[in-house]
Amino acid sequence: SAVISQKPSRDICQRGTSLTIQCQVDSQVTMMFWYRQQPGQSLTLIATANQGSEATYESGFVIDKFPISRPNLTFSTLTVSNMSPEDSSIYLCSARYSGYSYNEQFFGPGTRLTVL
Amino acid sequence: SQQGEEDPQALSIQEGENATMNCSYKTSINNLQWYRQNSGRGLVHLILIRSNEREKHSGRLRVTLDTSKKSSSLLITASRAADTASYFCATDPLIQGAQKLVFGQGTRLTINP
């Protein structure tokens, strides 16, 4: 299994500011993802972080609001830009290996963001 | 968009009883994965069951998959207070190149001592 860490674990931010969340995986994985979980809700995929190229965003999410980087196979960042209270959520990094034998997808501990 | 629907949305049982949660989905899948989430924390991976498998066990967990009915169930036997959490099913759709999990709404399980 992959061990995933995220920083920060939580933050309280002011409206209009930006926060960058870091995600580190302990081994080289093929795919990394960012999810959002709004209070009391299930998980929604924001984007797939592609190594060395632009992330692939899901409908309703745009690069200007959620820029993502993935400079290598084990590290990715998600920035939540120009925050509003509606961005208050748990943001989760996730990773999986590709290939038939390694389809499990693992999650980090999450970053709990509160925007005032 | 959410593919999975979980039922019940909330379940409350006594410690020692068995808990069963169900998940239904809409499209063909490569596999289905079950996760546990303790309040406000990350997801813990429980079991992955592939589309050609019908049942898997892990400790006190038993997962079944019925692809003809597009449904899965998670059974937790001899429940403990520490099993109190939200449980999510996630499907890996059989769409070439997708490799993106789609989550159900989750079941909130409460184990009463």
PDB file of N, CA and C in Angstrom, chain B residues 26-97:
ATOM      1  N   LYS B  26     -24.261   2.269 -11.416  1.00  0.00           N
ATOM      2  CA  LYS B  26     -25.027   2.347 -12.670  1.00  0.00           C
ATOM      3  C   LYS B  26     -24.313   1.777 -13.885  1.00  0.00           C
ATOM      4  N   THR B  27     -22.986   1.920 -13.933  1.00  0.00           N
ATOM      5  CA  THR B  27     -22.281   1.489 -15.143  1.00  0.00           C
ATOM      6  C   THR B  27     -21.390   0.290 -14.849  1.00  0.00           C
ATOM      7  N   SER B  28     -20.910  -0.355 -15.891  1.00  0.00           N
ATOM      8  CA  SER B  28     -19.995  -1.482 -15.718  1.00  0.00           C
ATOM      9  C   SER B  28     -18.703  -1.015 -15.076  1.00  0.00           C
ATOM     10  N   ILE B  29     -18.098  -1.909 -14.308  1.00  0.00           N
ATOM     11  CA  ILE B  29     -16.929  -1.507 -13.519  1.00  0.00           C
ATOM     12  C   ILE B  29     -15.753  -2.454 -13.690  1.00  0.00           C
ATOM     13  N   ASN B  30     -14.555  -1.934 -13.407  1.00  0.00           N
ATOM     14  CA  ASN B  30     -13.364  -2.767 -13.270  1.00  0.00           C
ATOM     15  C   ASN B  30     -13.321  -3.389 -11.880  1.00  0.00           C
ATOM     16  N   ASN B  31     -13.591  -2.561 -10.884  1.00  0.00           N
ATOM     17  CA  ASN B  31     -13.577  -3.022  -9.513  1.00  0.00           C
ATOM     18  C   ASN B  31     -14.401  -2.081  -8.647  1.00  0.00           C
ATOM     19  N   LEU B  32     -14.602  -2.483  -7.428  1.00  0.00           N
ATOM     20  CA  LEU B  32     -15.319  -1.671  -6.459  1.00  0.00           C
ATOM     21  C   LEU B  32     -14.520  -1.703  -5.169  1.00  0.00           C
ATOM     22  N   GLN B  33     -14.383  -0.545  -4.542  1.00  0.00           N
ATOM     23  CA  GLN B  33     -13.554  -0.447  -3.337  1.00  0.00           C
ATOM     24  C   GLN B  33     -14.396   0.121  -2.197  1.00  0.00           C
ATOM     25  N   TRP B  34     -14.143  -0.385  -1.018  1.00  0.00           N
ATOM     26  CA  TRP B  34     -14.811   0.110   0.182  1.00  0.00           C
ATOM     27  C   TRP B  34     -13.805   0.836   1.062  1.00  0.00           C
ATOM     28  N   TYR B  35     -14.275   1.938   1.635  1.00  0.00           N
ATOM     29  CA  TYR B  35     -13.433   2.768   2.493  1.00  0.00           C
ATOM     30  C   TYR B  35     -14.166   3.078   3.789  1.00  0.00           C
ATOM     31  N   ARG B  36     -13.374   3.353   4.813  1.00  0.00           N
ATOM     32  CA  ARG B  36     -13.898   3.840   6.089  1.00  0.00           C
ATOM     33  C   ARG B  36     -13.335   5.234   6.346  1.00  0.00           C
ATOM     34  N   GLN B  37     -14.167   6.107   6.875  1.00  0.00           N
ATOM     35  CA  GLN B  37     -13.720   7.446   7.230  1.00  0.00           C
ATOM     36  C   GLN B  37     -14.201   7.765   8.641  1.00  0.00           C
ATOM     37  N   ASN B  38     -13.255   7.929   9.533  1.00  0.00           N
ATOM     38  CA  ASN B  38     -13.593   8.423  10.864  1.00  0.00           C
ATOM     39  C   ASN B  38     -13.789   9.927  10.765  1.00  0.00           C
ATOM     40  N   SER B  39     -14.532  10.463  11.688  1.00  0.00           N
ATOM     41  CA  SER B  39     -15.028  11.822  11.595  1.00  0.00           C
ATOM     42  C   SER B  39     -13.959  12.820  11.163  1.00  0.00           C
ATOM     43  N   GLY B  40     -14.176  13.422   9.989  1.00  0.00           N
ATOM     44  CA  GLY B  40     -13.312  14.494   9.523  1.00  0.00           C
ATOM     45  C   GLY B  40     -11.910  14.099   9.141  1.00  0.00           C
ATOM     46  N   ARG B  41     -11.654  12.817   8.990  1.00  0.00           N
ATOM     47  CA  ARG B  41     -10.306  12.365   8.679  1.00  0.00           C
ATOM     48  C   ARG B  41     -10.225  11.794   7.269  1.00  0.00           C
ATOM     49  N   GLY B  42      -9.040  11.278   6.924  1.00  0.00           N
ATOM     50  CA  GLY B  42      -8.847  10.676   5.614  1.00  0.00           C
ATOM     51  C   GLY B  42      -9.532   9.342   5.499  1.00  0.00           C
ATOM     52  N   LEU B  43      -9.540   8.812   4.290  1.00  0.00           N
ATOM     53  CA  LEU B  43     -10.181   7.534   4.030  1.00  0.00           C
ATOM     54  C   LEU B  43      -9.205   6.389   4.219  1.00  0.00           C
ATOM     55  N   VAL B  44      -9.667   5.353   4.877  1.00  0.00           N
ATOM     56  CA  VAL B  44      -8.877   4.144   5.049  1.00  0.00           C
ATOM     57  C   VAL B  44      -9.403   3.098   4.073  1.00  0.00           C
ATOM     58  N   HIS B  45      -8.517   2.541   3.278  1.00  0.00           N
ATOM     59  CA  HIS B  45      -8.910   1.534   2.294  1.00  0.00           C
ATOM     60  C   HIS B  45      -9.195   0.222   3.016  1.00  0.00           C
ATOM     61  N   LEU B  46     -10.374  -0.354   2.756  1.00  0.00           N
ATOM     62  CA  LEU B  46     -10.766  -1.604   3.409  1.00  0.00           C
ATOM     63  C   LEU B  46     -10.582  -2.802   2.492  1.00  0.00           C
ATOM     64  N   ILE B  47     -11.256  -2.810   1.394  1.00  0.00           N
ATOM     65  CA  ILE B  47     -11.234  -3.958   0.481  1.00  0.00           C
ATOM     66  C   ILE B  47     -11.461  -3.486  -0.951  1.00  0.00           C
ATOM     67  N   LEU B  48     -10.783  -4.132  -1.872  1.00  0.00           N
ATOM     68  CA  LEU B  48     -11.056  -3.992  -3.303  1.00  0.00           C
ATOM     69  C   LEU B  48     -11.579  -5.323  -3.805  1.00  0.00           C
ATOM     70  N   ILE B  49     -12.678  -5.286  -4.519  1.00  0.00           N
ATOM     71  CA  ILE B  49     -13.210  -6.508  -5.137  1.00  0.00           C
ATOM     72  C   ILE B  49     -13.299  -6.273  -6.635  1.00  0.00           C
ATOM     73  N   ARG B  50     -12.733  -7.174  -7.399  1.00  0.00           N
ATOM     74  CA  ARG B  50     -12.688  -7.023  -8.850  1.00  0.00           C
ATOM     75  C   ARG B  50     -14.013  -7.482  -9.468  1.00  0.00           C
ATOM     76  N   SER B  51     -14.229  -7.074 -10.669  1.00  0.00           N
ATOM     77  CA  SER B  51     -15.511  -7.363 -11.332  1.00  0.00           C
ATOM     78  C   SER B  51     -15.734  -8.849 -11.549  1.00  0.00           C
ATOM     79  N   ASN B  52     -14.654  -9.649 -11.566  1.00  0.00           N
ATOM     80  CA  ASN B  52     -14.822 -11.088 -11.777  1.00  0.00           C
ATOM     81  C   ASN B  52     -14.832 -11.869 -10.454  1.00  0.00           C
ATOM     82  N   GLU B  53     -14.886 -11.155  -9.354  1.00  0.00           N
ATOM     83  CA  GLU B  53     -14.966 -11.785  -8.045  1.00  0.00           C
ATOM     84  C   GLU B  53     -16.363 -11.605  -7.468  1.00  0.00           C
ATOM     85  N   ARG B  54     -16.774 -12.543  -6.651  1.00  0.00           N
ATOM     86  CA  ARG B  54     -18.119 -12.473  -6.073  1.00  0.00           C
ATOM     87  C   ARG B  54     -18.093 -12.194  -4.576  1.00  0.00           C
ATOM     88  N   GLU B  55     -16.993 -12.572  -3.922  1.00  0.00           N
ATOM     89  CA  GLU B  55     -16.938 -12.395  -2.469  1.00  0.00           C
ATOM     90  C   GLU B  55     -15.487 -12.297  -2.043  1.00  0.00           C
ATOM     91  N   LYS B  56     -15.245 -11.422  -1.050  1.00  0.00           N
ATOM     92  CA  LYS B  56     -13.914 -11.321  -0.450  1.00  0.00           C
ATOM     93  C   LYS B  56     -14.052 -11.106   1.034  1.00  0.00           C
ATOM     94  N   HIS B  57     -13.054 -11.606   1.762  1.00  0.00           N
ATOM     95  CA  HIS B  57     -13.054 -11.453   3.211  1.00  0.00           C
ATOM     96  C   HIS B  57     -11.763 -10.775   3.650  1.00  0.00           C
ATOM     97  N   SER B  58     -11.870 -10.021   4.719  1.00  0.00           N
ATOM     98  CA  SER B  58     -10.694  -9.464   5.369  1.00  0.00           C
ATOM     99  C   SER B  58     -11.034  -9.287   6.842  1.00  0.00           C
ATOM    100  N   GLY B  59     -10.519 -10.194   7.673  1.00  0.00           N
ATOM    101  CA  GLY B  59     -10.842 -10.123   9.092  1.00  0.00           C
ATOM    102  C   GLY B  59     -12.336 -10.239   9.328  1.00  0.00           C
ATOM    103  N   ARG B  60     -12.909  -9.212   9.967  1.00  0.00           N
ATOM    104  CA  ARG B  60     -14.349  -9.211  10.251  1.00  0.00           C
ATOM    105  C   ARG B  60     -15.171  -8.629   9.095  1.00  0.00           C
ATOM    106  N   LEU B  61     -14.524  -8.332   8.007  1.00  0.00           N
ATOM    107  CA  LEU B  61     -15.216  -7.729   6.860  1.00  0.00           C
ATOM    108  C   LEU B  61     -15.487  -8.775   5.785  1.00  0.00           C
ATOM    109  N   ARG B  62     -16.678  -8.692   5.222  1.00  0.00           N
ATOM    110  CA  ARG B  62     -17.032  -9.554   4.084  1.00  0.00           C
ATOM    111  C   ARG B  62     -17.704  -8.673   3.042  1.00  0.00           C
ATOM    112  N   VAL B  63     -17.185  -8.718   1.838  1.00  0.00           N
ATOM    113  CA  VAL B  63     -17.738  -7.929   0.745  1.00  0.00           C
ATOM    114  C   VAL B  63     -18.240  -8.875  -0.329  1.00  0.00           C
ATOM    115  N   THR B  64     -19.416  -8.579  -0.845  1.00  0.00           N
ATOM    116  CA  THR B  64     -19.949  -9.315  -1.985  1.00  0.00           C
ATOM    117  C   THR B  64     -20.163  -8.367  -3.149  1.00  0.00           C
ATOM    118  N   LEU B  65     -20.151  -8.922  -4.331  1.00  0.00           N
ATOM    119  CA  LEU B  65     -20.369  -8.140  -5.544  1.00  0.00           C
ATOM    120  C   LEU B  65     -21.267  -8.932  -6.482  1.00  0.00           C
ATOM    121  N   ASP B  66     -22.329  -8.306  -6.929  1.00  0.00           N
ATOM    122  CA  ASP B  66     -23.236  -8.904  -7.904  1.00  0.00           C
ATOM    123  C   ASP B  66     -23.288  -7.968  -9.114  1.00  0.00           C
ATOM    124  N   THR B  67     -22.516  -8.290 -10.131  1.00  0.00           N
ATOM    125  CA  THR B  67     -22.431  -7.402 -11.281  1.00  0.00           C
ATOM    126  C   THR B  67     -23.718  -7.420 -12.107  1.00  0.00           C
ATOM    127  N   SER B  68     -24.495  -8.506 -12.026  1.00  0.00           N
ATOM    128  CA  SER B  68     -25.753  -8.536 -12.771  1.00  0.00           C
ATOM    129  C   SER B  68     -26.762  -7.555 -12.179  1.00  0.00           C
ATOM    130  N   LYS B  69     -26.674  -7.350 -10.877  1.00  0.00           N
ATOM    131  CA  LYS B  69     -27.564  -6.395 -10.211  1.00  0.00           C
ATOM    132  C   LYS B  69     -26.879  -5.056  -9.976  1.00  0.00           C
ATOM    133  N   LYS B  70     -25.614  -4.966 -10.348  1.00  0.00           N
ATOM    134  CA  LYS B  70     -24.829  -3.750 -10.116  1.00  0.00           C
ATOM    135  C   LYS B  70     -24.943  -3.336  -8.644  1.00  0.00           C
ATOM    136  N   SER B  71     -24.583  -4.256  -7.788  1.00  0.00           N
ATOM    137  CA  SER B  71     -24.671  -3.954  -6.365  1.00  0.00           C
ATOM    138  C   SER B  71     -23.581  -4.682  -5.594  1.00  0.00           C
ATOM    139  N   SER B  72     -23.264  -4.122  -4.431  1.00  0.00           N
ATOM    140  CA  SER B  72     -22.271  -4.697  -3.542  1.00  0.00           C
ATOM    141  C   SER B  72     -22.755  -4.515  -2.114  1.00  0.00           C
ATOM    142  N   SER B  73     -22.268  -5.381  -1.239  1.00  0.00           N
ATOM    143  CA  SER B  73     -22.581  -5.213   0.177  1.00  0.00           C
ATOM    144  C   SER B  73     -21.318  -5.375   0.995  1.00  0.00           C
ATOM    145  N   LEU B  74     -21.286  -4.657   2.106  1.00  0.00           N
ATOM    146  CA  LEU B  74     -20.203  -4.757   3.080  1.00  0.00           C
ATOM    147  C   LEU B  74     -20.816  -5.221   4.390  1.00  0.00           C
ATOM    148  N   LEU B  75     -20.321  -6.338   4.890  1.00  0.00           N
ATOM    149  CA  LEU B  75     -20.780  -6.879   6.170  1.00  0.00           C
ATOM    150  C   LEU B  75     -19.660  -6.774   7.179  1.00  0.00           C
ATOM    151  N   ILE B  76     -19.952  -6.164   8.307  1.00  0.00           N
ATOM    152  CA  ILE B  76     -19.015  -6.118   9.426  1.00  0.00           C
ATOM    153  C   ILE B  76     -19.594  -7.012  10.514  1.00  0.00           C
ATOM    154  N   THR B  77     -18.882  -8.051  10.861  1.00  0.00           N
ATOM    155  CA  THR B  77     -19.386  -8.957  11.897  1.00  0.00           C
ATOM    156  C   THR B  77     -18.856  -8.556  13.266  1.00  0.00           C
ATOM    157  N   ALA B  78     -19.609  -8.952  14.289  1.00  0.00           N
ATOM    158  CA  ALA B  78     -19.209  -8.706  15.683  1.00  0.00           C
ATOM    159  C   ALA B  78     -18.715  -7.273  15.864  1.00  0.00           C
ATOM    160  N   SER B  79     -19.578  -6.322  15.589  1.00  0.00           N
ATOM    161  CA  SER B  79     -19.177  -4.908  15.558  1.00  0.00           C
ATOM    162  C   SER B  79     -18.632  -4.449  16.913  1.00  0.00           C
ATOM    163  N   ARG B  80     -17.765  -3.439  16.811  1.00  0.00           N
ATOM    164  CA  ARG B  80     -17.127  -2.835  17.978  1.00  0.00           C
ATOM    165  C   ARG B  80     -17.356  -1.335  17.949  1.00  0.00           C
ATOM    166  N   ALA B  81     -17.218  -0.694  19.081  1.00  0.00           N
ATOM    167  CA  ALA B  81     -17.395   0.758  19.137  1.00  0.00           C
ATOM    168  C   ALA B  81     -16.461   1.462  18.162  1.00  0.00           C
ATOM    169  N   ALA B  82     -15.260   0.904  17.979  1.00  0.00           N
ATOM    170  CA  ALA B  82     -14.277   1.517  17.080  1.00  0.00           C
ATOM    171  C   ALA B  82     -14.694   1.443  15.609  1.00  0.00           C
ATOM    172  N   ASP B  83     -15.714   0.662  15.293  1.00  0.00           N
ATOM    173  CA  ASP B  83     -16.205   0.595  13.912  1.00  0.00           C
ATOM    174  C   ASP B  83     -17.094   1.791  13.569  1.00  0.00           C
ATOM    175  N   THR B  84     -17.429   2.599  14.563  1.00  0.00           N
ATOM    176  CA  THR B  84     -18.236   3.787  14.307  1.00  0.00           C
ATOM    177  C   THR B  84     -17.500   4.700  13.335  1.00  0.00           C
ATOM    178  N   ALA B  85     -18.111   4.954  12.186  1.00  0.00           N
ATOM    179  CA  ALA B  85     -17.464   5.724  11.124  1.00  0.00           C
ATOM    180  C   ALA B  85     -18.441   5.838   9.959  1.00  0.00           C
ATOM    181  N   SER B  86     -18.019   6.552   8.925  1.00  0.00           N
ATOM    182  CA  SER B  86     -18.754   6.553   7.665  1.00  0.00           C
ATOM    183  C   SER B  86     -18.068   5.587   6.712  1.00  0.00           C
ATOM    184  N   TYR B  87     -18.872   4.848   5.965  1.00  0.00           N
ATOM    185  CA  TYR B  87     -18.349   3.862   5.034  1.00  0.00           C
ATOM    186  C   TYR B  87     -18.785   4.240   3.623  1.00  0.00           C
ATOM    187  N   PHE B  88     -17.825   4.242   2.711  1.00  0.00           N
ATOM    188  CA  PHE B  88     -18.084   4.636   1.328  1.00  0.00           C
ATOM    189  C   PHE B  88     -17.721   3.499   0.383  1.00  0.00           C
ATOM    190  N   CYS B  89     -18.560   3.305  -0.614  1.00  0.00           N
ATOM    191  CA  CYS B  89     -18.156   2.466  -1.733  1.00  0.00           C
ATOM    192  C   CYS B  89     -17.716   3.383  -2.868  1.00  0.00           C
ATOM    193  N   ALA B  90     -16.781   2.896  -3.654  1.00  0.00           N
ATOM    194  CA  ALA B  90     -16.284   3.666  -4.790  1.00  0.00           C
ATOM    195  C   ALA B  90     -16.096   2.718  -5.961  1.00  0.00           C
ATOM    196  N   THR B  91     -16.620   3.095  -7.093  1.00  0.00           N
ATOM    197  CA  THR B  91     -16.508   2.249  -8.275  1.00  0.00           C
ATOM    198  C   THR B  91     -15.457   2.790  -9.228  1.00  0.00           C
ATOM    199  N   ASP B  92     -14.783   1.862  -9.865  1.00  0.00           N
ATOM    200  CA  ASP B  92     -13.778   2.164 -10.873  1.00  0.00           C
ATOM    201  C   ASP B  92     -14.436   1.823 -12.216  1.00  0.00           C
ATOM    202  N   PRO B  93     -15.003   2.803 -12.899  1.00  0.00           N
ATOM    203  CA  PRO B  93     -15.812   2.511 -14.095  1.00  0.00           C
ATOM    204  C   PRO B  93     -14.994   1.891 -15.218  1.00  0.00           C
ATOM    205  N   LEU B  94     -15.659   1.006 -15.967  1.00  0.00           N
ATOM    206  CA  LEU B  94     -15.021   0.335 -17.096  1.00  0.00           C
ATOM    207  C   LEU B  94     -15.066   1.244 -18.322  1.00  0.00           C
ATOM    208  N   ILE B  95     -14.325   2.344 -18.231  1.00  0.00           N
ATOM    209  CA  ILE B  95     -14.229   3.284 -19.339  1.00  0.00           C
ATOM    210  C   ILE B  95     -12.762   3.402 -19.668  1.00  0.00           C
ATOM    211  N   GLN B  96     -12.399   3.136 -20.906  1.00  0.00           N
ATOM    212  CA  GLN B  96     -10.988   3.104 -21.264  1.00  0.00           C
ATOM    213  C   GLN B  96     -10.301   4.408 -20.925  1.00  0.00           C
ATOM    214  N   GLY B  97      -9.216   4.302 -20.202  1.00  0.00           N
ATOM    215  CA  GLY B  97      -8.420   5.472 -19.857  1.00  0.00           C
ATOM    216  C   GLY B  97      -8.940   6.275 -18.692  1.00  0.00           C
TER     217      GLY B  97
END
